[in-house]
Tab-separated table of C-alpha atoms and ligand atoms in Angstrom:
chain	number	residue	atom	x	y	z
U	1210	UNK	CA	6.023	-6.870	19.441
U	1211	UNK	CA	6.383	-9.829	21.860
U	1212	UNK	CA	6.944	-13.016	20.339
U	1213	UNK	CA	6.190	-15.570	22.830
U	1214	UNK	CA	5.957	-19.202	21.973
U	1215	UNK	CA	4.266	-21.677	24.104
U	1216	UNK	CA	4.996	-25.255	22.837
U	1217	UNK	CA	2.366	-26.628	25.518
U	1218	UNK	CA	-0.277	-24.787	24.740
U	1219	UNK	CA	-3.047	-24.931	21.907
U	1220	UNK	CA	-3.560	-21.626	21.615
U	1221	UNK	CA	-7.666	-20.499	19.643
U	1222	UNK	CA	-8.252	-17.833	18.507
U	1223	UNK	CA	-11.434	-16.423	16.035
U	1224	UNK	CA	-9.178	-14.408	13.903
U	1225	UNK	CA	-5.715	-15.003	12.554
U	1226	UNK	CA	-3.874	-12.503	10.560
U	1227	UNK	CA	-0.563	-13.889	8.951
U	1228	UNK	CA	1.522	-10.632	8.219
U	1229	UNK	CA	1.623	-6.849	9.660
U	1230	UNK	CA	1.856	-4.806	7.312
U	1231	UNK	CA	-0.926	-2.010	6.407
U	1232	UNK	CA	-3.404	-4.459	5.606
U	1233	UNK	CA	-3.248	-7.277	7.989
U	1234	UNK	CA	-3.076	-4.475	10.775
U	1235	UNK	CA	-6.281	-2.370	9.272
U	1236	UNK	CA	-7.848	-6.269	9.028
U	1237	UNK	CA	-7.069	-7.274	12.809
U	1238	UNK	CA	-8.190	-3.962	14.148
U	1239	UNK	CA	-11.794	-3.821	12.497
U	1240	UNK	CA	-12.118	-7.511	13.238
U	1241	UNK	CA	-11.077	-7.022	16.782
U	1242	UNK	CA	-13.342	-3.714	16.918
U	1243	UNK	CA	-16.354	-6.535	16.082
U	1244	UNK	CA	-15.537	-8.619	19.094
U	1245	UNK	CA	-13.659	-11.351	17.379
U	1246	UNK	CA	-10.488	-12.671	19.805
U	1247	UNK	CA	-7.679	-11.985	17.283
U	1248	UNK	CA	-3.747	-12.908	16.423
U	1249	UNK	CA	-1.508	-11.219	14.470
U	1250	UNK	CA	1.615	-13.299	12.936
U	1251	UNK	CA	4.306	-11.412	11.266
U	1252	UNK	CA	8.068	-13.302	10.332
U	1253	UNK	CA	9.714	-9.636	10.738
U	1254	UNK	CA	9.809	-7.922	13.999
U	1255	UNK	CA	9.136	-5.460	13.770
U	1256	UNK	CA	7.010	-5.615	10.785
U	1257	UNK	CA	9.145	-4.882	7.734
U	1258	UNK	CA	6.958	-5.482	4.325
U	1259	UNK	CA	5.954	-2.860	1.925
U	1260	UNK	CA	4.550	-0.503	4.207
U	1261	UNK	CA	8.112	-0.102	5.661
U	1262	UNK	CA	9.190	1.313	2.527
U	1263	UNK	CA	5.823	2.968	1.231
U	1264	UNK	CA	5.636	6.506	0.435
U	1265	UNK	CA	2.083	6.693	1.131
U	1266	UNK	CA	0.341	8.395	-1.473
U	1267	UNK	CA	-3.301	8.217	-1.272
U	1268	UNK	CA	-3.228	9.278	-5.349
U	1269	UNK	CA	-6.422	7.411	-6.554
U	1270	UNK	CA	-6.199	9.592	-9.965
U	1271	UNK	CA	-2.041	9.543	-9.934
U	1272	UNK	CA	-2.412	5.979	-9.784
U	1273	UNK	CA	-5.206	5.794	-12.780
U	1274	UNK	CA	-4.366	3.383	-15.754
U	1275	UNK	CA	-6.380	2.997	-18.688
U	1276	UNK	CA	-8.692	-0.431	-18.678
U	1277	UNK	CA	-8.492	-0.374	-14.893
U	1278	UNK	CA	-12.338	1.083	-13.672
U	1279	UNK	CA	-12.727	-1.284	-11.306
U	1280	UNK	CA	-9.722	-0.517	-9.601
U	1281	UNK	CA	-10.552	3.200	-10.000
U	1282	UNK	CA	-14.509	2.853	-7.748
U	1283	UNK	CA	-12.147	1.226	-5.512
U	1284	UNK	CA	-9.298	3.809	-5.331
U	1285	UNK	CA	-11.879	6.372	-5.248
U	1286	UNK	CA	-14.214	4.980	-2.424
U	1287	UNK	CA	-10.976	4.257	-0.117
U	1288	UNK	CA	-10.014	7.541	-0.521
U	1289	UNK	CA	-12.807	9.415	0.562
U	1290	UNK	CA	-12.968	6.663	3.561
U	1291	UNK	CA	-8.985	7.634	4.451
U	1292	UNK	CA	-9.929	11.519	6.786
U	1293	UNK	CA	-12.706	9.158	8.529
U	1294	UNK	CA	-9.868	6.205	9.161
U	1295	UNK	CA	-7.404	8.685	10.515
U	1296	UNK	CA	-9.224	10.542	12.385
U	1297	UNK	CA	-10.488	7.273	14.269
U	1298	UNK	CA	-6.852	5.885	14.461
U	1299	UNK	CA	-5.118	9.048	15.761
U	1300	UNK	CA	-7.926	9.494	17.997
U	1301	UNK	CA	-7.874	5.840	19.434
U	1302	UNK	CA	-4.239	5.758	19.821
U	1303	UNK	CA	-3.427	9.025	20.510
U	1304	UNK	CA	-0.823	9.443	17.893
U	1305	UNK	CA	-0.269	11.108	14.558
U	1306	UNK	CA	0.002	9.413	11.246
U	1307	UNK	CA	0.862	12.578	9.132
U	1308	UNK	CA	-1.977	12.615	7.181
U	1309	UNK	CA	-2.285	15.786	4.346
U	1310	UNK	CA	-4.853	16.330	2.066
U	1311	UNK	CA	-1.730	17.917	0.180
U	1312	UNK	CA	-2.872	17.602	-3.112
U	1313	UNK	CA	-0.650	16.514	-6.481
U	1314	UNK	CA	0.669	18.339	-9.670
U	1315	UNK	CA	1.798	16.231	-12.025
U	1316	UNK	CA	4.429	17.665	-14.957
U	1317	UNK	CA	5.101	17.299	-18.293
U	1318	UNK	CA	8.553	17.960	-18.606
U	1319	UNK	CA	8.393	17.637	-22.241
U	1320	UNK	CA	6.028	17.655	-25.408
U	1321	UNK	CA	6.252	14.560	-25.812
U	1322	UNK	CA	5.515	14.055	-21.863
U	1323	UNK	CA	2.897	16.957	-22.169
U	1324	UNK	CA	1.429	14.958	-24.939
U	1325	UNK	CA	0.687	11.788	-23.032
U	1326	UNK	CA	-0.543	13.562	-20.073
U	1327	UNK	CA	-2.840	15.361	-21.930
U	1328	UNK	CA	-3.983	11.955	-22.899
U	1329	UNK	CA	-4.333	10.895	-19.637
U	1330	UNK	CA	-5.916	13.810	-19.009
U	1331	UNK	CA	-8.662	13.619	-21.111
U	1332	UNK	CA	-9.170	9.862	-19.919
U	1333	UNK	CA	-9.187	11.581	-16.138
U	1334	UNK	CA	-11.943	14.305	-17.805
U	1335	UNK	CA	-14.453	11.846	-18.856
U	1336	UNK	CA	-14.762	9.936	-15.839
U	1337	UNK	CA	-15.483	13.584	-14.289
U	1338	UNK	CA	-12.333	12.971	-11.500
U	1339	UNK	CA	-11.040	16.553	-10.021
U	1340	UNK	CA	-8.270	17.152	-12.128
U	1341	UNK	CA	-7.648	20.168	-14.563
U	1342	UNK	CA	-4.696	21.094	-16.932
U	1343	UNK	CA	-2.475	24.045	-15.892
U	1344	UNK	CA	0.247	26.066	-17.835
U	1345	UNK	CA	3.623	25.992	-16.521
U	1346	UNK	CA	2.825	30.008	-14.690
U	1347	UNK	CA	-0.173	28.410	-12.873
U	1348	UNK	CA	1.757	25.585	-12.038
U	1349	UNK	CA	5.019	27.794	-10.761
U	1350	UNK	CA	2.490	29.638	-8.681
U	1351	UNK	CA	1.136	26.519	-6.624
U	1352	UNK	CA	5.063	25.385	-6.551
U	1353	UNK	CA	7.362	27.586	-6.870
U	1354	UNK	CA	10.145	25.069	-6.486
U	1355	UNK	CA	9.446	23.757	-9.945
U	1356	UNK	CA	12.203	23.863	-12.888
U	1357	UNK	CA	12.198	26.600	-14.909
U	1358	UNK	CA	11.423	25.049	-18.502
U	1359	UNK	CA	8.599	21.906	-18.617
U	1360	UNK	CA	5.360	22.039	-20.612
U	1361	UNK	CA	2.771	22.206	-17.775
U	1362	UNK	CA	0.606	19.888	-15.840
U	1363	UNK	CA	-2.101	18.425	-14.081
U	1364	UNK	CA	-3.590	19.808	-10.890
U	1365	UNK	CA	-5.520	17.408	-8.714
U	1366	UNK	CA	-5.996	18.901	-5.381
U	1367	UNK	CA	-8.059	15.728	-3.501
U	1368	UNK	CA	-5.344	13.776	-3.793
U	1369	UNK	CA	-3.241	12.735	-0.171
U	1370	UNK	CA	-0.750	11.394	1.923
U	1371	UNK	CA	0.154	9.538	4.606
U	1372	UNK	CA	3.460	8.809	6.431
U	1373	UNK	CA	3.016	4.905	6.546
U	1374	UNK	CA	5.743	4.048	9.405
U	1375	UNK	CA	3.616	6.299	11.310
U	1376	UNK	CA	-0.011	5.060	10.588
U	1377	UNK	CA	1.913	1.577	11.375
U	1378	UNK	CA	3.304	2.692	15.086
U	1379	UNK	CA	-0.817	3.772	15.407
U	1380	UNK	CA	-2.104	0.782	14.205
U	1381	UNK	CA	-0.022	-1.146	16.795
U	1382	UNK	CA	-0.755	0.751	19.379
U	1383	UNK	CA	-4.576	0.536	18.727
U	1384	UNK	CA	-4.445	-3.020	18.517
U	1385	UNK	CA	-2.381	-3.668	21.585
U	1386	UNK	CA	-5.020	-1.532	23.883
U	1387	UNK	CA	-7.666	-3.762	22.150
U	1388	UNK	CA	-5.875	-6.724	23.357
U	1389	UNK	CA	-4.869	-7.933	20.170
U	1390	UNK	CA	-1.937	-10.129	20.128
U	1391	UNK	CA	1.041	-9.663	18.158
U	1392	UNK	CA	3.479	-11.915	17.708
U	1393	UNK	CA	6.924	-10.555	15.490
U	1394	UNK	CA	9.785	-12.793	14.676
U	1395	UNK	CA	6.979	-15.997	13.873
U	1396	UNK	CA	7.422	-17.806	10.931
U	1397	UNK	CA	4.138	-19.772	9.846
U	1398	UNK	CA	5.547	-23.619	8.721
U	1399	UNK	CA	2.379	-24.975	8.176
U	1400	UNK	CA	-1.502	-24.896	7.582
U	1401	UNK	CA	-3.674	-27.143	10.133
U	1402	UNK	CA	-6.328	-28.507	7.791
U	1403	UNK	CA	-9.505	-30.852	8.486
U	1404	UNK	CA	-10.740	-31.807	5.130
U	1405	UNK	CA	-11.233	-28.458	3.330
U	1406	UNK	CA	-10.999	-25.824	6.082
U	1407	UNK	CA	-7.987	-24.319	7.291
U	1408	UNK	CA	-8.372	-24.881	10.968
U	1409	UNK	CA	-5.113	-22.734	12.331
U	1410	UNK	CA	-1.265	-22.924	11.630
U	1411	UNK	CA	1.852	-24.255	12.994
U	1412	UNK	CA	4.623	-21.846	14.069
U	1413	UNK	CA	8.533	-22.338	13.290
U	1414	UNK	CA	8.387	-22.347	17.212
U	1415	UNK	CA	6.540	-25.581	16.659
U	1416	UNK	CA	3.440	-24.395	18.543
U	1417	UNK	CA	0.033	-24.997	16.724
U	1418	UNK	CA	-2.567	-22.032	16.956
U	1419	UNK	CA	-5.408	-22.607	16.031
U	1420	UNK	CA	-7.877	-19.973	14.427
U	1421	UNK	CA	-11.525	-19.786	13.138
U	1422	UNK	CA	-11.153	-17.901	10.097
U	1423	UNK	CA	-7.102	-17.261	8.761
U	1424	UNK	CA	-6.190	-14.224	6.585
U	1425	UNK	CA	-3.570	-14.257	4.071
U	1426	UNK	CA	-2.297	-10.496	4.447
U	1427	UNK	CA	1.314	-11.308	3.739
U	1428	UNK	CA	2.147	-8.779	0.592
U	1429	UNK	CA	4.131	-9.924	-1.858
U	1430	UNK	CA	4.941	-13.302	-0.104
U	1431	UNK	CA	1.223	-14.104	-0.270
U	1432	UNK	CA	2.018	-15.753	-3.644
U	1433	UNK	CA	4.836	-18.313	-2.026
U	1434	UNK	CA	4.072	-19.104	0.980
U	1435	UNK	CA	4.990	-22.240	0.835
U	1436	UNK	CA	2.591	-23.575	4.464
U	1437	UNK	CA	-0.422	-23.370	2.247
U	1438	UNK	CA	-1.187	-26.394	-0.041
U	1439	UNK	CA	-0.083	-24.922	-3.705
U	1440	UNK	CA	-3.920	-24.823	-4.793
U	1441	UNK	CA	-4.394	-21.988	-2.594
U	1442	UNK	CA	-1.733	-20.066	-3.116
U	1443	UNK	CA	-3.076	-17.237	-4.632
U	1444	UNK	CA	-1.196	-15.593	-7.820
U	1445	UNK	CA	0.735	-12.811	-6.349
U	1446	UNK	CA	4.015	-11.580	-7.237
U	1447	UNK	CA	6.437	-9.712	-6.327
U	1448	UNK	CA	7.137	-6.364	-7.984
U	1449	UNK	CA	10.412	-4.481	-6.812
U	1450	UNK	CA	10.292	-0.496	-6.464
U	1451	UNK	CA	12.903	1.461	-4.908
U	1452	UNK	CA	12.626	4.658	-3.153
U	1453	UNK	CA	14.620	7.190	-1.300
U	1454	UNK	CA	14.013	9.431	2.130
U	1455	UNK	CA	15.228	13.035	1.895
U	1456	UNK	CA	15.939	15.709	4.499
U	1457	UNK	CA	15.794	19.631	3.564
U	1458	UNK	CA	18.841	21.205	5.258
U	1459	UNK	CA	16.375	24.529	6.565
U	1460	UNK	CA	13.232	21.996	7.404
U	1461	UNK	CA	11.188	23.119	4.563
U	1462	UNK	CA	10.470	19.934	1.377
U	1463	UNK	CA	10.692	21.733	-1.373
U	1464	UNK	CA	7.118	21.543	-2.848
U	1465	UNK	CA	4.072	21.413	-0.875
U	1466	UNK	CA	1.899	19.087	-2.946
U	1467	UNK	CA	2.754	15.961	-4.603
U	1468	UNK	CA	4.809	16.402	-7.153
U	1469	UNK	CA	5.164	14.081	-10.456
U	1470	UNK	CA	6.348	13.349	-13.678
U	1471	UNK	CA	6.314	9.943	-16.040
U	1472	UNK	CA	9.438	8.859	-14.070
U	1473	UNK	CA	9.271	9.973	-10.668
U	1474	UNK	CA	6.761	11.017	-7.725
U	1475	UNK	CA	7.943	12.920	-4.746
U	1476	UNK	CA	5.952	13.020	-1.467
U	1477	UNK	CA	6.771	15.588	1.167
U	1478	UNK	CA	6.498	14.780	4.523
U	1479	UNK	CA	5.008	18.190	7.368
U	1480	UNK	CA	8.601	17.345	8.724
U	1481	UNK	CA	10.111	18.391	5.534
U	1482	UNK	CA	11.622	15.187	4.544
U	1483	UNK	CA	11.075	14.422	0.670
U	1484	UNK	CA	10.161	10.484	-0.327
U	1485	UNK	CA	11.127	9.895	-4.400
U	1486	UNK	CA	9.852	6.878	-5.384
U	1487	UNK	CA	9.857	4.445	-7.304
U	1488	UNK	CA	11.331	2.270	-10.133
U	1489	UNK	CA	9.118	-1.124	-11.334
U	1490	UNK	CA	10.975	-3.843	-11.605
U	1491	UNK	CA	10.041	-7.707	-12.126
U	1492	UNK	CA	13.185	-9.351	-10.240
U	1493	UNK	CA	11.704	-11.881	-8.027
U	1494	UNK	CA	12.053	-11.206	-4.307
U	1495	UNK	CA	15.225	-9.124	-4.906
U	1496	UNK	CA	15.749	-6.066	-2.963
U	1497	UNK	CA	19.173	-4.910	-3.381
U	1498	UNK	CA	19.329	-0.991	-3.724
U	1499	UNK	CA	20.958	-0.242	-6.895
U	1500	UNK	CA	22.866	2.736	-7.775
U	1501	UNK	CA	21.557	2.558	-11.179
U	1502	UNK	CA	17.693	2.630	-9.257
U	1503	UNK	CA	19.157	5.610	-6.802
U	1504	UNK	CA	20.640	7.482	-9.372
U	1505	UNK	CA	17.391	7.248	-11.535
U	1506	UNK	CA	15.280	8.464	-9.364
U	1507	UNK	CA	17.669	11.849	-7.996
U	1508	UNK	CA	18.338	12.538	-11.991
U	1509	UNK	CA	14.511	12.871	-12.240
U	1510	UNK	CA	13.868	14.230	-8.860
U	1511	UNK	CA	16.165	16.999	-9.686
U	1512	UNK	CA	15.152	17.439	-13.430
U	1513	UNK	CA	11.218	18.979	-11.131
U	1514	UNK	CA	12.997	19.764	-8.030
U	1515	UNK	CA	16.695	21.489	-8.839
U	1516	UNK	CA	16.284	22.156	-5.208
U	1517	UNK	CA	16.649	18.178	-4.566
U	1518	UNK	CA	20.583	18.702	-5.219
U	1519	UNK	CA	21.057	20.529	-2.083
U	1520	UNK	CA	18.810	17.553	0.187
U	1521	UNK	CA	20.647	15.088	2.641
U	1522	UNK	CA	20.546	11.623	1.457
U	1523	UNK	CA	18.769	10.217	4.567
U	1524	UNK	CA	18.031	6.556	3.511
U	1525	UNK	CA	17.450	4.569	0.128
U	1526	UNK	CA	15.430	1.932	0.292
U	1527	UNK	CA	13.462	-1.430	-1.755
U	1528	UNK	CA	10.476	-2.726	-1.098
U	1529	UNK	CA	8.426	-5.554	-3.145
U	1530	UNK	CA	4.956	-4.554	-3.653
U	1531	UNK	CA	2.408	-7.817	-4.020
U	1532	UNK	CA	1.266	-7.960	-8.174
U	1533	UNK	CA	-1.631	-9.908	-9.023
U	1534	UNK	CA	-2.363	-10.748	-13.234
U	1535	UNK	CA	-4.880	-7.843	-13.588
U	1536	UNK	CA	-3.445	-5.345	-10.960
U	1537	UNK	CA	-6.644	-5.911	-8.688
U	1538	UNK	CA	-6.019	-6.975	-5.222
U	1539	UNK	CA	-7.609	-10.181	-4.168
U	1540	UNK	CA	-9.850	-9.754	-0.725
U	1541	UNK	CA	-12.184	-12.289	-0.138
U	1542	UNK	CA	-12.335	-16.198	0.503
U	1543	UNK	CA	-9.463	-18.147	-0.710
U	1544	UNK	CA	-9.159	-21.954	-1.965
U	1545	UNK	CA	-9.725	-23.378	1.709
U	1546	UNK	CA	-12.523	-22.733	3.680
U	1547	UNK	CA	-11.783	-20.148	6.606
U	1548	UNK	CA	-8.900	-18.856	4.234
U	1549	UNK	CA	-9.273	-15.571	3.618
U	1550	UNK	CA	-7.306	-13.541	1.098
U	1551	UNK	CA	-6.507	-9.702	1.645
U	1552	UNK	CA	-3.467	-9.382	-0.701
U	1553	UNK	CA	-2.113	-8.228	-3.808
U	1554	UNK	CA	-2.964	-4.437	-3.556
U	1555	UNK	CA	-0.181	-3.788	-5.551
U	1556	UNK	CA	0.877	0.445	-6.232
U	1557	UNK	CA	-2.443	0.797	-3.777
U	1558	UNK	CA	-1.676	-1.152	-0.617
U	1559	UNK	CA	-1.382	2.172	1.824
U	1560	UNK	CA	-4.484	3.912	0.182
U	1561	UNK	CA	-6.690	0.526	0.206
U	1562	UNK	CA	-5.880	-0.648	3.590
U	1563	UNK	CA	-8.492	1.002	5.539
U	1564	UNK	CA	-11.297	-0.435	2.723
U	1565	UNK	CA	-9.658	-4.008	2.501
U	1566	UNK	CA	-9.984	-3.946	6.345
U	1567	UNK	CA	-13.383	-3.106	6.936
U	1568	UNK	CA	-14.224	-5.900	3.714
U	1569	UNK	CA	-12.634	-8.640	5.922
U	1570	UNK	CA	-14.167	-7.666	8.777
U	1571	UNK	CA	-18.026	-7.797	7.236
U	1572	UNK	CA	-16.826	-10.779	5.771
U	1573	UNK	CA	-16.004	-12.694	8.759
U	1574	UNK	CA	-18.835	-11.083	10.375
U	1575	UNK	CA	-21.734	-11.494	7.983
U	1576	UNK	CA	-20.240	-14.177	5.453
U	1577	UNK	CA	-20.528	-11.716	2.320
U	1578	UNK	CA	-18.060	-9.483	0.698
U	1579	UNK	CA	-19.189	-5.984	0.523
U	1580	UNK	CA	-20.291	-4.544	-2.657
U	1581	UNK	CA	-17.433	-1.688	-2.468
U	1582	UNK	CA	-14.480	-4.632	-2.825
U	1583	UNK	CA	-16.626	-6.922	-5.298
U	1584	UNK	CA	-14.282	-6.587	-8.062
U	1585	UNK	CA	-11.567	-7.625	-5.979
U	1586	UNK	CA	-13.558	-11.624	-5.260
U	1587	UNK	CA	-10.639	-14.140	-5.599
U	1588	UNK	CA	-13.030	-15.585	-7.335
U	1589	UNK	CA	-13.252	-13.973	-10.714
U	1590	UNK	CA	-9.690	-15.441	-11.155
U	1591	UNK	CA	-11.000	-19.121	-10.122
U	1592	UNK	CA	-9.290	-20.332	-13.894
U	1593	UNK	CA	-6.449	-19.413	-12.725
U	1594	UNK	CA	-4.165	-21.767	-10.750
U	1595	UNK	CA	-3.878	-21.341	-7.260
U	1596	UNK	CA	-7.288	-19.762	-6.153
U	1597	UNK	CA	-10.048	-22.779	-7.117
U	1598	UNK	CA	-12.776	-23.005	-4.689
C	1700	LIG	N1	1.946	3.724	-5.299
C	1700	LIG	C1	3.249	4.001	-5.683
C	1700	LIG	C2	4.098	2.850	-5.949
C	1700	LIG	O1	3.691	1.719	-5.838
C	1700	LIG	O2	5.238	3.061	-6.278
């Protein structure tokens, strides 16, 4: 990612995307795919958010909490968008992004586990999602790797992944044969603003750039960042999960499908590296590893997998996924006008990206926020401080 800075120059563009992760790359690429000129900011280079970290499921019922249907139609809608997405992407950029329709089983190690999935389960049954209840021998048959003793599961076969490092090297490739600039290593100081519109930003390379519509797609920092007047900061914080990468000594992960319990998920990668992920933790913006996190999640990795035990330890890992108060992401206009929020997709950043992007895009385009991301307005939170229009 070049990160050139031109102190002379005032440098317009139509679009300007303040972070790279999944989202703000997803956002560029449909705007730019529309004809807008677009610039992509990002404090990291390379890019080193969320999606660094991300396992990538694409689990819209893993992911299900009760009192959340809104979040559900969108979970639901992005996923069935996500084989379109990547087949455009790897297409257009001529690289993989390790998509697999793998499926997920999710255990109950327990009864007292088996008891709240089956409460789950019912919830899953009456909104009619593909998901049915196996015994442990059904289970053992779809993955053998399993322990021997647990008290069955949940089978939901539509459910994906995605390796997210690689759907990132795609999206940046995409965008730079679109012409799409990128600039990594660019810290935003502050907002350029004419009365009530945001009319661009100044760089810590104290260049201004100037930009017809700005999108906040900075994860977890959206809440702070600090160059936007407070009243449009929107209310997004920072939610600490760590996760670990590893590597089966013959090739092979040791399950094929998702596999899950109340305290773990593990994602295998067609390469046969394993992702276990993740503990939830409110600790501000701190993303130490802890050995108390790593050993967490190999206790319960192991107590599914026994096979885990005999996996290299290829990299641990913490990442700060971007909370919002009702667990909704926020896509849509923000407190300024020409601010434009795509943030705060919280556990769903990866599997929303695609959706979120195409959103921004009609919104730039047309002026109105597509029915699919309605719930997600900024503006059903207007009470609360920090997105007022
Ligand atoms: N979507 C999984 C997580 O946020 O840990």
């Amino acid at each position: 990612m070049p990160a050139e800075a031109n102190l002379s120059e005032r440098r317009s563009y139509d679009v300007m995307v303040v972070g790279a992760g999944a989202i703000g790359l997803c956002c560029a690429w449909r705007a730019s795919q529309r004809g807008a000129s677009v610039v992509v900011l990002d404090r990291a280079h390379p890019p080193a958010g969320a999606t660094r970290v991300a396992a990538g499921m694409l689990a819209p019922i893993g992911e299900l909490a009760f009192g959340e249907p809104d979040l559900l139609r969108m979970t639901l809608d992005a996923g069935e968008m996500y084989p379109g997405f990547v087949a455009e992407l790897e297409t257009a950029s001529e690289l993989g992004t390790g998509y697999v329709q793998c499926g997920a089983l999710h255990i109950a190690l327990d009864r007292d586990e088996a008891a709240e999935l089956r409460r789950v389960h019912d919830l899953q049954r009456a909104l009619g999602l593909g998901a049915e209840w196996l015994p442990p021998r059904r289970c053992r048959e779809l993955e053998p790797g399993l322990t021997p003793s647990f008290n069955g599961g949940v089978h939901a076969p539509a459910e994906a992944a995605v390796d997210p490092r690689r759907m990132t090297a795609a999206l940046l490739a995409v965008l730079a044969a679109e012409g799409v600039e990128l600039r990594g290593g660019v810290e935003v100081t502050e907002a350029l603003i004419d009365g009530e519109r945001i009319t661009g930003v100044r760089t810590n390379a104290d260049e201004e750039l100037a930009a017809g519509a700005v999108v906040l797609a900075s994860g977890a920092w959206s809440g702070s960042a600090s160059w936007l007047p407070e009243s449009a900061q929107p209310p997004v914080r920072p939610v600490k999960g760590q996760i670990l990468e590893l590597r089966a000594p013959d090739g092979q992960a040791p399950c094929e499908r998702i596999v899950a319990s109340e305290r773990v998920y593990l994602v295998p990668r067609p390469d046969g590296r394993l992702i276990a992920g993740a503990t939830t933790e409110e600790r501000g913006f701190d993303s130490t590893v802890t050995a108390g996190g790593v050993h967490e999640l190999l206790r319960e990795a192991y107590r599914l997998l026994p096979d885990v035990a005999e996996m290299e330890l290829l990299e641990s890992m913490a990442g700060l996924r971007p909370g919002t108060p009702d667990n909704l992401p926020l896509i849509g206009r923000g407190a300024l006008d020409g601010l434009i929020l795509a943030c705060g997709h919280y556990r769903n950043g990866i599997l929303l990206a695609p959706l979120s992007g195409e959103a921004v895009a009609e919104l730039l385009d047309h002026g109105e926020l597509p029915e699919s991301v309605a719930a997600a307005d900024p503006e059903r939170l207007s009470l609360t401080a920090g997105v007022a229009r």
